[in-house]
């Protein structure tokens, strides 16, 4: 087992990884920008190293500085968390070239799944169902039109190197396709340095279902059930739950079996999440994330399995110590992403937290690195914390979530707490009857406070 791990991230996920390391008796090194000198993850780590000024390009994405921080502190491994360098295949290679361990999949698998076109073709060959669409990047507008006519409108234009909704446009009719292609290509070039796009059939009311997997170096691949991430705004997840209200046990075992069989063939290593759209009883692959997910705590809540701990053990050469039949889904869990944003316009709201009170009680977890007096910097992602609630069933979970939201206080800045206080009283949410376009329509229909 590792004696010292460097955590190449910030905020709540850095603190989450630090906690797992402490419970395993592993020393930790935090990195930080000058803007994060007083951050909680820096305060609680055994050591800390400043890696640059506030812009992430000069600090949390500064590979030479991060490698140097490892070398001067004697860290044997790097945990990248999510975001930043977590899906950077070249970074994973560099870590290995310097004699350290990257806590994550192999660079080859990161690279494969980071290319959406290559990933779709690979999983199709492995037996995972995919959304009807182009076999690869589309060339001319005329070629794209032929494909769109074949699969039928509406179609979705997606960036091959994309993620987070960038480089993604809908064409509902033939006359909209050319503009959607040009806009998506321009966005993709700006965001990812690659203007390749592909086409997929646009599904009208699908659920977003993702399957959590773990795989060790001995060929064992297990799934930990699914998460439903259908409540989204501009393709960004807002609320996640496990298990999905839309699936039954037969569907759950079917898709879990398909995913584990495919990743066994692939020789995958570490934690990963395979994401699908689900409509009318059918699953359609959209992407695989070769890292820890923001919403991993809901799976931990219903399985009792510490995913970060397993990541570390696997990276250190350990075997998964349980079998698929040992993974039992118990009760229901929901996560709300509490962002430093206006609850209804989603305008960012950095600033100083003047009051803070975390909710408590049975089945309540608040993953956050904020504290009273902490100043949320304007340079990074707006996630202030994640409220995770577990109950014996979905109804108990929802009632507990309602109570916990009313207890949670974050003063001095605007947050998305009021949005969730509204959602836990909406009939569609209470009935689990929603899809990936539901939240956008809801926000458009309500009167903003």
Short mmCIF file of C-alpha atoms in Angstrom, two decimals, residues 116-117 120-121 124 130-161 167-174 176-185 195-203 277 285-286:
data_model
loop_
_atom_site.label_atom_id
_atom_site.label_comp_id
_atom_site.label_asym_id
_atom_site.label_seq_id
_atom_site.Cartn_x
_atom_site.Cartn_y
_atom_site.Cartn_z
CA UNK A 116 -16.36 10.04 -28.23
CA UNK A 117 -16.35 8.61 -31.76
CA UNK A 120 -18.80 4.62 -29.40
CA UNK A 121 -17.28 2.29 -31.99
CA UNK A 124 -20.47 -1.19 -30.01
CA UNK A 130 -25.48 2.70 -28.84
CA UNK A 131 -27.68 5.54 -30.07
CA UNK A 132 -28.36 5.35 -33.84
CA UNK A 133 -26.12 7.81 -35.65
CA UNK A 134 -22.99 8.32 -37.72
CA UNK A 135 -20.22 5.72 -37.48
CA UNK A 136 -17.62 8.45 -37.10
CA UNK A 137 -17.03 12.14 -37.64
CA UNK A 138 -19.19 13.62 -40.34
CA UNK A 139 -17.53 15.37 -43.28
CA UNK A 140 -19.47 17.75 -45.46
CA UNK A 141 -22.92 19.13 -44.69
CA UNK A 142 -24.25 17.00 -47.56
CA UNK A 143 -22.88 13.83 -45.96
CA UNK A 144 -24.38 14.85 -42.64
CA UNK A 145 -27.76 15.40 -44.31
CA UNK A 146 -27.72 11.88 -45.76
CA UNK A 147 -27.06 10.41 -42.32
CA UNK A 148 -29.71 12.59 -40.69
CA UNK A 149 -32.30 11.55 -43.29
CA UNK A 150 -31.42 7.90 -42.64
CA UNK A 151 -31.81 8.04 -38.84
CA UNK A 152 -34.61 10.63 -38.91
CA UNK A 153 -34.97 14.10 -37.42
CA UNK A 154 -34.51 15.48 -34.83
CA UNK A 155 -30.76 14.81 -34.61
CA UNK A 156 -28.09 15.83 -32.14
CA UNK A 157 -24.75 17.22 -33.35
CA UNK A 158 -22.02 16.37 -30.82
CA UNK A 159 -18.34 17.26 -30.50
CA UNK A 160 -16.11 14.18 -30.78
CA UNK A 161 -13.82 15.47 -28.03
CA UNK A 167 -20.20 21.51 -28.87
CA UNK A 168 -23.69 19.98 -28.73
CA UNK A 169 -26.58 21.29 -30.87
CA UNK A 170 -30.04 20.02 -31.85
CA UNK A 171 -31.39 20.14 -35.40
CA UNK A 172 -35.12 19.40 -35.37
CA UNK A 173 -35.60 19.92 -39.09
CA UNK A 174 -33.45 19.59 -42.20
CA UNK A 176 -31.58 23.65 -39.15
CA UNK A 177 -28.81 21.11 -39.71
CA UNK A 178 -26.25 23.30 -41.47
CA UNK A 179 -26.35 25.95 -38.74
CA UNK A 180 -26.18 23.33 -35.99
CA UNK A 181 -23.12 21.78 -37.61
CA UNK A 182 -21.25 25.07 -38.01
CA UNK A 183 -22.08 26.22 -34.47
CA UNK A 184 -21.11 22.89 -32.88
CA UNK A 185 -17.85 22.79 -34.83
CA UNK A 195 -13.79 20.61 -34.47
CA UNK A 196 -14.77 17.00 -35.32
CA UNK A 197 -18.49 16.33 -34.76
CA UNK A 198 -20.78 13.38 -35.18
CA UNK A 199 -24.54 12.81 -35.35
CA UNK A 200 -26.91 10.90 -33.11
CA UNK A 201 -30.66 10.42 -33.08
CA UNK A 202 -32.19 12.92 -30.67
CA UNK A 203 -34.34 11.15 -28.09
CA UNK A 277 -29.84 7.33 -22.36
CA UNK A 285 -24.57 4.33 -24.73
CA UNK A 286 -23.51 7.99 -24.71
#
